[in-house]
Coordinates of C-alpha atoms in Angstrom, one line a residue:
X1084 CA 30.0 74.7 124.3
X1085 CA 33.4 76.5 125.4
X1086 CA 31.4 79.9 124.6
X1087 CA 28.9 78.8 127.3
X1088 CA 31.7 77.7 129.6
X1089 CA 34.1 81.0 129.2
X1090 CA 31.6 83.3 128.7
X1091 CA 30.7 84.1 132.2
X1092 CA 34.7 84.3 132.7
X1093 CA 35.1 86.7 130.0
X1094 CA 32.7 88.8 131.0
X1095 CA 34.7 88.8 134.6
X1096 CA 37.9 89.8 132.9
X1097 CA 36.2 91.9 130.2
X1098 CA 34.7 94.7 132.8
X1099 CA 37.8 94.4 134.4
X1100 CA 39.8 95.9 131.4
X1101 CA 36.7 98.0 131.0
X1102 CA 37.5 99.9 134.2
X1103 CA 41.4 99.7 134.2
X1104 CA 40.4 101.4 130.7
X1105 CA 38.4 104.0 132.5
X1106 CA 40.9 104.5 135.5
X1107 CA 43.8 104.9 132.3
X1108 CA 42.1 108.1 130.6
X1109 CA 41.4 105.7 127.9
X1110 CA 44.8 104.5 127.0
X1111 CA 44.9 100.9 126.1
X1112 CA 48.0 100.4 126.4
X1113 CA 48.2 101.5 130.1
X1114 CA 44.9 99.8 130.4
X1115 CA 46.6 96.6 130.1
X1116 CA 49.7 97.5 132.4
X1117 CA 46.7 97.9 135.4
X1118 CA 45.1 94.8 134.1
X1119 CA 48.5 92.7 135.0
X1120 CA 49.1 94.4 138.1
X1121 CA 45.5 93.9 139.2
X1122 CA 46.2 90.0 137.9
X1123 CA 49.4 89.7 139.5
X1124 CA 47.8 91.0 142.7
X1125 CA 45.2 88.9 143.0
X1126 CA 47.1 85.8 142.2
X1127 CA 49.9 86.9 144.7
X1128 CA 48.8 84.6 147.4
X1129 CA 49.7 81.5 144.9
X1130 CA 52.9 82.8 144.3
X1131 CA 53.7 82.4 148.0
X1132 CA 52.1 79.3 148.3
X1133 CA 54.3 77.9 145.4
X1134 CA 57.8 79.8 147.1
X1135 CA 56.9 77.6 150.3
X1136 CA 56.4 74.7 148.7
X1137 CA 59.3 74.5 146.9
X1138 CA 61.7 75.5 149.8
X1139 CA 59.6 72.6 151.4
X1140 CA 61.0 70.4 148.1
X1141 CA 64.4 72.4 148.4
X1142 CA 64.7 70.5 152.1
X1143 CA 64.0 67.5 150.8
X1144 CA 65.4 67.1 147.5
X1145 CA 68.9 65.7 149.4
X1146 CA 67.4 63.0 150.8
X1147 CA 65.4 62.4 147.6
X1148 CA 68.7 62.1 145.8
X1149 CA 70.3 59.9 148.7
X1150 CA 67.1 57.1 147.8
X1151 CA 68.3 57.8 143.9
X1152 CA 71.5 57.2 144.9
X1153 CA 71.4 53.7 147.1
X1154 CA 69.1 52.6 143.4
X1155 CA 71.7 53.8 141.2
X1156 CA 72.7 51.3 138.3
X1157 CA 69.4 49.3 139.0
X1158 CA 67.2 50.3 136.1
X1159 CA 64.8 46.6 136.2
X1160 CA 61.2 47.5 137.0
X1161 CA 61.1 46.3 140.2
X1162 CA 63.7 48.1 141.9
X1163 CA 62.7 51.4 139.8
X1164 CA 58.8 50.7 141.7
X1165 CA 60.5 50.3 144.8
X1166 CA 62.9 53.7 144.9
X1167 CA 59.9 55.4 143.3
X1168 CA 57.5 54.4 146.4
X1169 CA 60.6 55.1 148.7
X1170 CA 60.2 58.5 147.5
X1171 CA 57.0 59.1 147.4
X1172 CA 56.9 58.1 151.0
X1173 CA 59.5 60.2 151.6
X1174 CA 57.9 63.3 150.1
X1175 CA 54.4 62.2 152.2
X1176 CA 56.0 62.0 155.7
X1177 CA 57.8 65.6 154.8
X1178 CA 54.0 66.9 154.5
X1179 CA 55.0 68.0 150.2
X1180 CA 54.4 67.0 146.6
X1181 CA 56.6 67.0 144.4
X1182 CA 53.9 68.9 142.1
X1183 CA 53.2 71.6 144.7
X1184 CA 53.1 74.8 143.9
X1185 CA 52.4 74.4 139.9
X1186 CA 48.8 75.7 140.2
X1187 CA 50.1 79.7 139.1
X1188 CA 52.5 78.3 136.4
X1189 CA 49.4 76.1 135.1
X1190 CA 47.3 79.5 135.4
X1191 CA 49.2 81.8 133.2
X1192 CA 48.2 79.9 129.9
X1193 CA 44.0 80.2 130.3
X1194 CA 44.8 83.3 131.6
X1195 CA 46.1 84.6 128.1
X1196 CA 44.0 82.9 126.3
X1197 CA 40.9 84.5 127.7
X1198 CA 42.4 87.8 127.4
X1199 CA 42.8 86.9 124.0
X1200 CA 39.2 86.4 124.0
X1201 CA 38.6 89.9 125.3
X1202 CA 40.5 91.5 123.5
X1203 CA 38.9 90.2 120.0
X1204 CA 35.5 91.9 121.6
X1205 CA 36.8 95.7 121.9
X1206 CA 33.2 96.8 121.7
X1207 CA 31.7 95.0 124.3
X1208 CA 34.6 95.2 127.0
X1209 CA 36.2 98.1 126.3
X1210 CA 34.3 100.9 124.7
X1211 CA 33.0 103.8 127.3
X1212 CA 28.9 103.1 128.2
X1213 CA 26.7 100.3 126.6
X1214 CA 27.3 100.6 122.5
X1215 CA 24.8 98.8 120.8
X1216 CA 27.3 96.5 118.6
X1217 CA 24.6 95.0 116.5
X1218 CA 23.5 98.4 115.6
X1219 CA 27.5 98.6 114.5
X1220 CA 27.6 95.9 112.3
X1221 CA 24.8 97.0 110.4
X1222 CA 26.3 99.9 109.9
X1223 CA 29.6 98.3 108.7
X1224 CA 27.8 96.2 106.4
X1225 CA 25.3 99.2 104.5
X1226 CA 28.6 101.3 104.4
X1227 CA 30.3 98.1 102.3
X1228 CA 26.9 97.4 100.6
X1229 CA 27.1 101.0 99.1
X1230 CA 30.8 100.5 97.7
X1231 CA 29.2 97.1 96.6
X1232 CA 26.6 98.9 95.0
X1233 CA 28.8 101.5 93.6
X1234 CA 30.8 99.3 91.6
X1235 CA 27.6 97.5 90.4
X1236 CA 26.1 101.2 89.1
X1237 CA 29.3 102.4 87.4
X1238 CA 28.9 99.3 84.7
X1239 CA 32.6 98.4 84.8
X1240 CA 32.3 94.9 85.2
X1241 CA 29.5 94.4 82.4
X1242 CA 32.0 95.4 79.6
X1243 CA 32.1 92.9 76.5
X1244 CA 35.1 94.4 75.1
X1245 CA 37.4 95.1 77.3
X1246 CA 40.4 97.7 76.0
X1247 CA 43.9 95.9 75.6
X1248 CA 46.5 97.9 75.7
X1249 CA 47.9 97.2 72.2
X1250 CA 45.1 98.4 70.8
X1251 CA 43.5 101.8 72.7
X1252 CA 44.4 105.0 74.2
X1253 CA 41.7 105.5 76.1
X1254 CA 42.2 106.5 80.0
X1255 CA 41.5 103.7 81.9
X1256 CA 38.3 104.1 83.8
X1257 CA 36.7 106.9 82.2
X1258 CA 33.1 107.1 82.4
X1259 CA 31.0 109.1 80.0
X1260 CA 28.2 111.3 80.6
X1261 CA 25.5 108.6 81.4
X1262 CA 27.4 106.8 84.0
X1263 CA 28.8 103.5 81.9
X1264 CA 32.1 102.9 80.6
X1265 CA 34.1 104.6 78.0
X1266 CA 37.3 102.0 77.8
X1267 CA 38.2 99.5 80.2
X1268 CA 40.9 97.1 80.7
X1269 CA 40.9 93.4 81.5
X1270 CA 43.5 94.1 84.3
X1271 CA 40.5 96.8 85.9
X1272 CA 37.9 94.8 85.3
X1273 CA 39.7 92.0 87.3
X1274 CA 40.9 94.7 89.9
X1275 CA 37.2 95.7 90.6
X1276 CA 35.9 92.2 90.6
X1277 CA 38.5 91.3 93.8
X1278 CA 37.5 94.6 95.6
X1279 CA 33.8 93.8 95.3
X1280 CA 34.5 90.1 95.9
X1281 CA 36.8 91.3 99.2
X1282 CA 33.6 93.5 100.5
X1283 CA 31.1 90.4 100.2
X1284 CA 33.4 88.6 102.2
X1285 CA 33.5 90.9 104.9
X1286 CA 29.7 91.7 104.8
X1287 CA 29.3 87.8 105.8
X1288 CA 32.2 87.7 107.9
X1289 CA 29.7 90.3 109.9
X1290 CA 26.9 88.4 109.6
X1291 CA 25.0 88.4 106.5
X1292 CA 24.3 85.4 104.7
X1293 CA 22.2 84.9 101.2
X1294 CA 18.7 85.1 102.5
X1295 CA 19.9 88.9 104.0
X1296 CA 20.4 89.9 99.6
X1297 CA 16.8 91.2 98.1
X1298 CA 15.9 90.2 94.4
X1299 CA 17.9 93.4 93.0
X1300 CA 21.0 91.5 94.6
X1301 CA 21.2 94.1 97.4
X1302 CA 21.5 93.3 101.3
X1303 CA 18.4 94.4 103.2
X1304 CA 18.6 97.3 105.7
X1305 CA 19.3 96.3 109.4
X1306 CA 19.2 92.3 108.3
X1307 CA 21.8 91.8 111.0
X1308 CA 20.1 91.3 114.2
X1309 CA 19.2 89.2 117.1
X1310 CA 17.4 86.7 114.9
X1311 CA 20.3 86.7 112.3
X1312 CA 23.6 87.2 114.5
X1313 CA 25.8 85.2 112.5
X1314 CA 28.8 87.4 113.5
X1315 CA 28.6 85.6 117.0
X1316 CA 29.9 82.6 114.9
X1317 CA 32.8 84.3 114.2
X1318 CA 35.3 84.9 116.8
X1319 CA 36.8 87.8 115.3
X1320 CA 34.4 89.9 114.0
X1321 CA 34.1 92.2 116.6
X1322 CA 37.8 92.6 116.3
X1323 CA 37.6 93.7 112.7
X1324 CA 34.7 95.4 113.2
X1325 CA 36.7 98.0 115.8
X1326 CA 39.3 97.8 113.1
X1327 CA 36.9 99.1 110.8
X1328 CA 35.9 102.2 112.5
X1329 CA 39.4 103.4 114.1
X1330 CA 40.8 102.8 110.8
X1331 CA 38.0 104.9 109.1
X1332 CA 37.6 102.4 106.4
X1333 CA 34.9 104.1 105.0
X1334 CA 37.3 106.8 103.9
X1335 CA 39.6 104.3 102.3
X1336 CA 37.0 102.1 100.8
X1337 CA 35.9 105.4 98.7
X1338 CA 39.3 106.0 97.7
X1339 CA 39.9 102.2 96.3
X1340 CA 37.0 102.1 94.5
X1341 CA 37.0 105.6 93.1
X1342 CA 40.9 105.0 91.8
X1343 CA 39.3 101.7 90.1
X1344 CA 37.5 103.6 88.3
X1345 CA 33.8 104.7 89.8
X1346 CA 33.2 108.0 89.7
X1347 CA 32.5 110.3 92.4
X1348 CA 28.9 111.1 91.4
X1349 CA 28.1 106.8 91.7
X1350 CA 29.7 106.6 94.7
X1351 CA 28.3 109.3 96.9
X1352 CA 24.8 107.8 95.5
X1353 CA 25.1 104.9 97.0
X1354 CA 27.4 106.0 100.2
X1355 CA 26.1 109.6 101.5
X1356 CA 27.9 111.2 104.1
X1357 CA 25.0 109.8 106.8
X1358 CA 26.1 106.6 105.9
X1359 CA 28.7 106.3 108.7
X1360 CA 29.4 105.7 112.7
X1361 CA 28.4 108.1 114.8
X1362 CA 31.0 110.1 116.4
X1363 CA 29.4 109.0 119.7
X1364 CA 30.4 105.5 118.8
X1365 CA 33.9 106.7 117.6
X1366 CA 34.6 108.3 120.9
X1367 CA 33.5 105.1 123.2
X1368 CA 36.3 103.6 122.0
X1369 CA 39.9 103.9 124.0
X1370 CA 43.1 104.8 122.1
X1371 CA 44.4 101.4 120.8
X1372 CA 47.5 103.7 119.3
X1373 CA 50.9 102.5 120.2
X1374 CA 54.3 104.6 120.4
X1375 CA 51.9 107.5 118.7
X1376 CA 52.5 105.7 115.6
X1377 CA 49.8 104.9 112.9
X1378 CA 50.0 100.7 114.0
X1379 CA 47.6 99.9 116.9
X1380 CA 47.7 97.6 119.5
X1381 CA 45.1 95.5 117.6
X1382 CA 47.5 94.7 114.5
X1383 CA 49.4 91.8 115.0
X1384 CA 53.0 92.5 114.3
X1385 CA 53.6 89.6 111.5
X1386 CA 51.0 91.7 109.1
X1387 CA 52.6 95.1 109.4
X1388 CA 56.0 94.2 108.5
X1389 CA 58.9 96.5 109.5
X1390 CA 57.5 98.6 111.5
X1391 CA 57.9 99.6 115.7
X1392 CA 55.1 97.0 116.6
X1393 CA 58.6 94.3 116.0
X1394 CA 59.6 95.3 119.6
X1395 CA 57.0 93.6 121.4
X1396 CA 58.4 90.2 120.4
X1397 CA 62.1 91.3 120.4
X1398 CA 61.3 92.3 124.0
X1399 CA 59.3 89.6 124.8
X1400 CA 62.3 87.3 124.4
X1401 CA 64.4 89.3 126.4
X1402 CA 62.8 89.5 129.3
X1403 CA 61.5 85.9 128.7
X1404 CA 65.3 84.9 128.9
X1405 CA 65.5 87.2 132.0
X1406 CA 63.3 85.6 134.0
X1407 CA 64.6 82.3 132.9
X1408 CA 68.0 83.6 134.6
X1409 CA 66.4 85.2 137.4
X1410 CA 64.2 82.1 138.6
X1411 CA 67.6 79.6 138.5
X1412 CA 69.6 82.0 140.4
X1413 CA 66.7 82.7 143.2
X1414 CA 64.4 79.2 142.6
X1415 CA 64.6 77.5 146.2
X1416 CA 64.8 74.6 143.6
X1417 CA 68.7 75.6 142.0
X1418 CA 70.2 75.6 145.0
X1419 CA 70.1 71.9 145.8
X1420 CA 70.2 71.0 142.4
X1421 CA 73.1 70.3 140.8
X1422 CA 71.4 70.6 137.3
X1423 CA 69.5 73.4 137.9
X1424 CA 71.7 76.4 137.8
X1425 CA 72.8 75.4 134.2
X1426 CA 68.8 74.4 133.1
X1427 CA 68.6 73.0 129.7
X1428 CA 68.2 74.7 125.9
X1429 CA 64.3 73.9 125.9
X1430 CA 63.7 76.4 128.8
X1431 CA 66.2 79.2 128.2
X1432 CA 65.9 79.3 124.8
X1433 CA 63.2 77.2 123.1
X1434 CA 60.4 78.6 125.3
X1435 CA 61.3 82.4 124.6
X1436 CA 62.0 81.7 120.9
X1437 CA 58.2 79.8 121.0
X1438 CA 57.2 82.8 122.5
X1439 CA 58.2 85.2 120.3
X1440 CA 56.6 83.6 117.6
X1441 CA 53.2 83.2 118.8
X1442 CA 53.8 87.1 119.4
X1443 CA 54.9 88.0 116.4
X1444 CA 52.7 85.9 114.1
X1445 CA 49.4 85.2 116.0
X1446 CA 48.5 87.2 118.5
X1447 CA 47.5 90.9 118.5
X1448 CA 50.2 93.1 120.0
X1449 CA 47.8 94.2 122.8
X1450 CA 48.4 90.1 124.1
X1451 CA 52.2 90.8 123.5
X1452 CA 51.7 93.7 126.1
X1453 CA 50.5 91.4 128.1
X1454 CA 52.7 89.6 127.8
X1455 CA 55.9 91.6 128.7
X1456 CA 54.1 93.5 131.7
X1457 CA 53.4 90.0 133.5
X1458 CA 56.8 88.7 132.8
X1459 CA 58.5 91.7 134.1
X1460 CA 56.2 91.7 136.9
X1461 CA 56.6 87.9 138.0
X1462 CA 60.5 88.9 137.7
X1463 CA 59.8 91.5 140.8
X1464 CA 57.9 88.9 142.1
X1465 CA 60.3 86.5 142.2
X1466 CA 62.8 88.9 144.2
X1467 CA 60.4 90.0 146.5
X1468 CA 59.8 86.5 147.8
X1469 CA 63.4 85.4 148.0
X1470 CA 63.2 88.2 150.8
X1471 CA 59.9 87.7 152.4
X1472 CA 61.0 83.7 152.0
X1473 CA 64.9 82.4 151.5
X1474 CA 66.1 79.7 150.2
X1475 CA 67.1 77.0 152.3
X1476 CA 70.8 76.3 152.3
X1477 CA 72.1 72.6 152.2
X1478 CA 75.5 72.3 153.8
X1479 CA 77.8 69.3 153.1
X1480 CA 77.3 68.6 157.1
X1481 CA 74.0 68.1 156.7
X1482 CA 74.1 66.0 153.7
X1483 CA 76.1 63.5 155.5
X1484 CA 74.2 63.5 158.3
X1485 CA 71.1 62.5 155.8
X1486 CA 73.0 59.7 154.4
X1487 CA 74.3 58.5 158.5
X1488 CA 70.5 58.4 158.7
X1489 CA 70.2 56.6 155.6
X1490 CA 72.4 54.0 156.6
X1491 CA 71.7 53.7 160.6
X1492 CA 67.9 52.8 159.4
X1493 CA 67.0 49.4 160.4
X1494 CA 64.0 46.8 160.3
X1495 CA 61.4 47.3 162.1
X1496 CA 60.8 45.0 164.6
X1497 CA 57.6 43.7 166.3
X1498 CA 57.8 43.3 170.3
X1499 CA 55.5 40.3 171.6
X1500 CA 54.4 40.1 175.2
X1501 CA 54.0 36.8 176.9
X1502 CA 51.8 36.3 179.5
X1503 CA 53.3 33.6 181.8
X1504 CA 50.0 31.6 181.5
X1505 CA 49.8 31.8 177.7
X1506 CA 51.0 29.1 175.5
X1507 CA 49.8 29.8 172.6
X1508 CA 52.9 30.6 171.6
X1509 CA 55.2 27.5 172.5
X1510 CA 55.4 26.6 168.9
X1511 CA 56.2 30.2 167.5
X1512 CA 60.3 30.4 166.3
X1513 CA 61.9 33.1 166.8
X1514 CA 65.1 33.9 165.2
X1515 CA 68.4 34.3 167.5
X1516 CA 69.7 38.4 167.7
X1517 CA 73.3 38.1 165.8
X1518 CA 76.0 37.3 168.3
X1519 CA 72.6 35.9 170.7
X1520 CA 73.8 33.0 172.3
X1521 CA 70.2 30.8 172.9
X1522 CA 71.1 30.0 176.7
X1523 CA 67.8 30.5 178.2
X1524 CA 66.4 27.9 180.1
X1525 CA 63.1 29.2 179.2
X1526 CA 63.4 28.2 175.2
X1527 CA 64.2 25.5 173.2
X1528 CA 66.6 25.3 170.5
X1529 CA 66.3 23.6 167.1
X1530 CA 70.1 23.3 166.1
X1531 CA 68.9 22.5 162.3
X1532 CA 67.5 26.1 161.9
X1533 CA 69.2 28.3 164.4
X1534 CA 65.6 29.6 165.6
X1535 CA 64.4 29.4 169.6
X1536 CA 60.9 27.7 170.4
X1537 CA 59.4 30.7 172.6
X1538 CA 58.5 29.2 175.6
X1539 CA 55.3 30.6 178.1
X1540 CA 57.3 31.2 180.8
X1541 CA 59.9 33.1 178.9
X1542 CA 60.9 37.0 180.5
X1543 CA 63.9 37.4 178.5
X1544 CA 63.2 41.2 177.4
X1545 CA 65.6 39.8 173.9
X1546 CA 62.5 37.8 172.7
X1547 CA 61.5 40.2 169.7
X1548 CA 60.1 38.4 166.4
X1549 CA 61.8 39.5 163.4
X1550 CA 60.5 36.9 161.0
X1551 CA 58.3 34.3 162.9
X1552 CA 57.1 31.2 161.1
X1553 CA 54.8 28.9 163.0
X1554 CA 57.2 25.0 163.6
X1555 CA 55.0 22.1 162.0
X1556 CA 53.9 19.8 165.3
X1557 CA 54.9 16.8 165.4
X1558 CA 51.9 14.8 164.7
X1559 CA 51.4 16.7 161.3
X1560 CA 55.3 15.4 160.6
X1561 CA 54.3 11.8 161.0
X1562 CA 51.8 11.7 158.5

């Protein structure tokens, strides 16, 4: 189901890298440096619409903190409901939300993770014209079904007495004129058993499965294909599959089995020289190398150990920490927060360190790329619209004027009008004004409750009802 759902958006960002691969000379790794500057174009317009909304939150974050203020020390449920609608209200009448402008942060995340996605499919996105992949596969898995082959010919796994080394002083491996073997070890026998074992593996890693393996125990020619596409089950198979041919695994599957032991006559038998990608195929591809070392962009860093492919997460923490910095000096946000210029541990340091993990010890470096081109990017970004936008600034003057406000607010009252020939109201109370002396000739005044009896006739402009319950008639009294 998510492969139906992504897969028209990773087609979208795959022929994008496709051409920034084209417009690179075939460079991957400047291939994705246009990719996030294409991204960081196109989702430019967000970025401004987030920068206004939070200097719209910057202007109204003071008289947020005035409502948190007049609640302080409150904490029941009630009183926390009613500062919490205060502000809300608050944030309505200001035309904001206090989640504006989270759409490109919320963005960024899907946004790596279908790169990821594009990445694991070099063939499809990346590689110059339309290369049959399927066609690719099959040839990946005849090249391993010849080395599987191989070791199956040579007869080194159908020893019954293996050599020890206590007892012979035989080479190791050596075959004798009709192809099957002199002396071998327990310790070889084992060895050739894992490399054979490793090759079936990958053979249904790319797709094969048992009903692909004929009654000689062989795997059919061409039994990958549209009616047998296994490989689409697994997500990374295209990604080892590229892995495969930049790598020139052929060349180094040879060399393993020949060193365990197969000789050279088995071995080009079973794997002839035809037996191979085409260079056409070889030449589609871009160049994945990186720092013009031998790691590519496709290793991830955790499996290659020490080696230069460790500065992508030592520089993605950096500049993660940067930005961090950057936004809480600039963020319209920090500079009417008290607490935001300091930020807290999670954000400065736990996110960065999170960071550089997933770097180092999941993703592909190609996604660490990524990674530090859009993070120094968003820093320019961010400077560029503290220009084109600045950050409001909150004066101490201004502050008390929002709390003068705070405190000059009063109910809101409801203005009757009487017509003089109206009496419906003669029995409606109203309560006397503070310092209202009731002297009007035109109302009645119950002593007991300190509230007028409205009167028809009444024109004093004073007569506003700030809580107005209806006086019980008499009649209702007597019974």
């Amino acid at each position: 189901m998510c492969s139906s759902i992504f897969g028209p958006i990773n087609t979208v960002f795959g022929y994008l890298l496709k051409f920034c691969c084209t417009i690179s000379g075939g460079y991957y790794i400047l291939a994705l440096f246009f990719f996030t500057l294409i991204m960081q174009i196109l989702l430019f317009p967000l970025g401004i619409k987030q920068q206004k909304a939070s200097i719209k939150m910057a202007k109204v974050k003071p008289k947020e903190m005035l409502i948190r203020e007049k609640y302080s020390g409150r904490t029941d449920r009630v009183t926390q409901q009613k500062m919490n609608m205060e502000i809300q209200e608050l944030y309505r009448n200001e035309g904001t939300s206090m989640f504006g402008g989270c759409l490109p942060l919320l963005l960024q995340l899907p946004i790596i993770i279908i790169l990821w996605s594009v990445i694991q499919q070099p063939l499809t996105y990346t590689s110059k014209g339309n290369v049959d992949v399927t066609a690719q596969y099959n040839t990946a898995a005849m090249i391993l079904d010849g080395a599987i082959a191989s070791i199956d010919d040579s007869g080194l796994l159908n020893t019954d007495e293996p050599k020890t080394d206590e007892t012979s002083e035989a080479v190791s491996g050596e075959i004798s004129q009709t192809g099957t073997p002199a002396d071998v070890s327990a310790e070889q026998r084992d060895k050739l058993k894992q490399i054979r074992d490793s090759y079936v593996g990958l053979i249904k890693s790319f797709g094969g499965s048992d009903d692909c393996v004929n009654s000689s125990g062989r795997y059919k020619t061409d039994f990958i294909s549209a009616d047998n596409a296994n490989y689409k089950e697994n997500s990374r198979a295209e990604f080892s599959l590229v892995q495969f041919i930049i790598y020139n695994y052929r060349y180094q599957i040879i060399r393993e089995i020949e060193d365990a032991g197969v000789s050279r006559e088995i071995i080009e038998k079973n794997m002839p020289e035809s037996l191979d990608f085409s260079d056409e195929v070889k030449e589609s591809l871009p160049n994945f190398t990186y720092l013009g070392g031998s790691e590519t962009l496709l290793d991830t860093p955790k499996n290659k150990g020490f080696s230069l492919l460790l500065l992508i997460p030592l520089v993605i923490f950096l500049t993660s920490v940067l930005s961090f910095v950057v936004n809480q000096k600039l963020s319209p946000m920090a500079s009417t927060n008290p607490n935001g210029a300091g930020g807290g541990f999670l954000l400065k340091w736990g996110l960065p360190l999170f960071s550089t993990y997933l770097a180092w010890a999941t993703f592909p470096a190609a996604v660490g790329m990524y990674w530090i081109y859009r993070t120094v990017l968003q820093i320019g970004q961010t400077y560029l619209l503290s220009k084109m936008y600045p950050v409001p600034v909150v004066t101490e003057a201004e502050l008390e004027e929002y709390k003068k406000q705070m405190k000059a607010k009063k109910k809101k009252t409801i203005t009757i009008e009487v017509d003089e020939d109206d009496t419906s109201y003669d029995h409606l109370a109203v309560k006397k004004q503070p310092g209202e002396n009731s002297g009007s000739v035109n109302s009645e005044t119950d002593s007991s409750s300190g509230y007028d009896m409205l009167k028809a006739d009444n024109t004093d402009v004073k007569s506003k009802v700030d809580w107005a319950p209806l006086k019980e008639d008499d009649d209702k009294k007597k019974d």
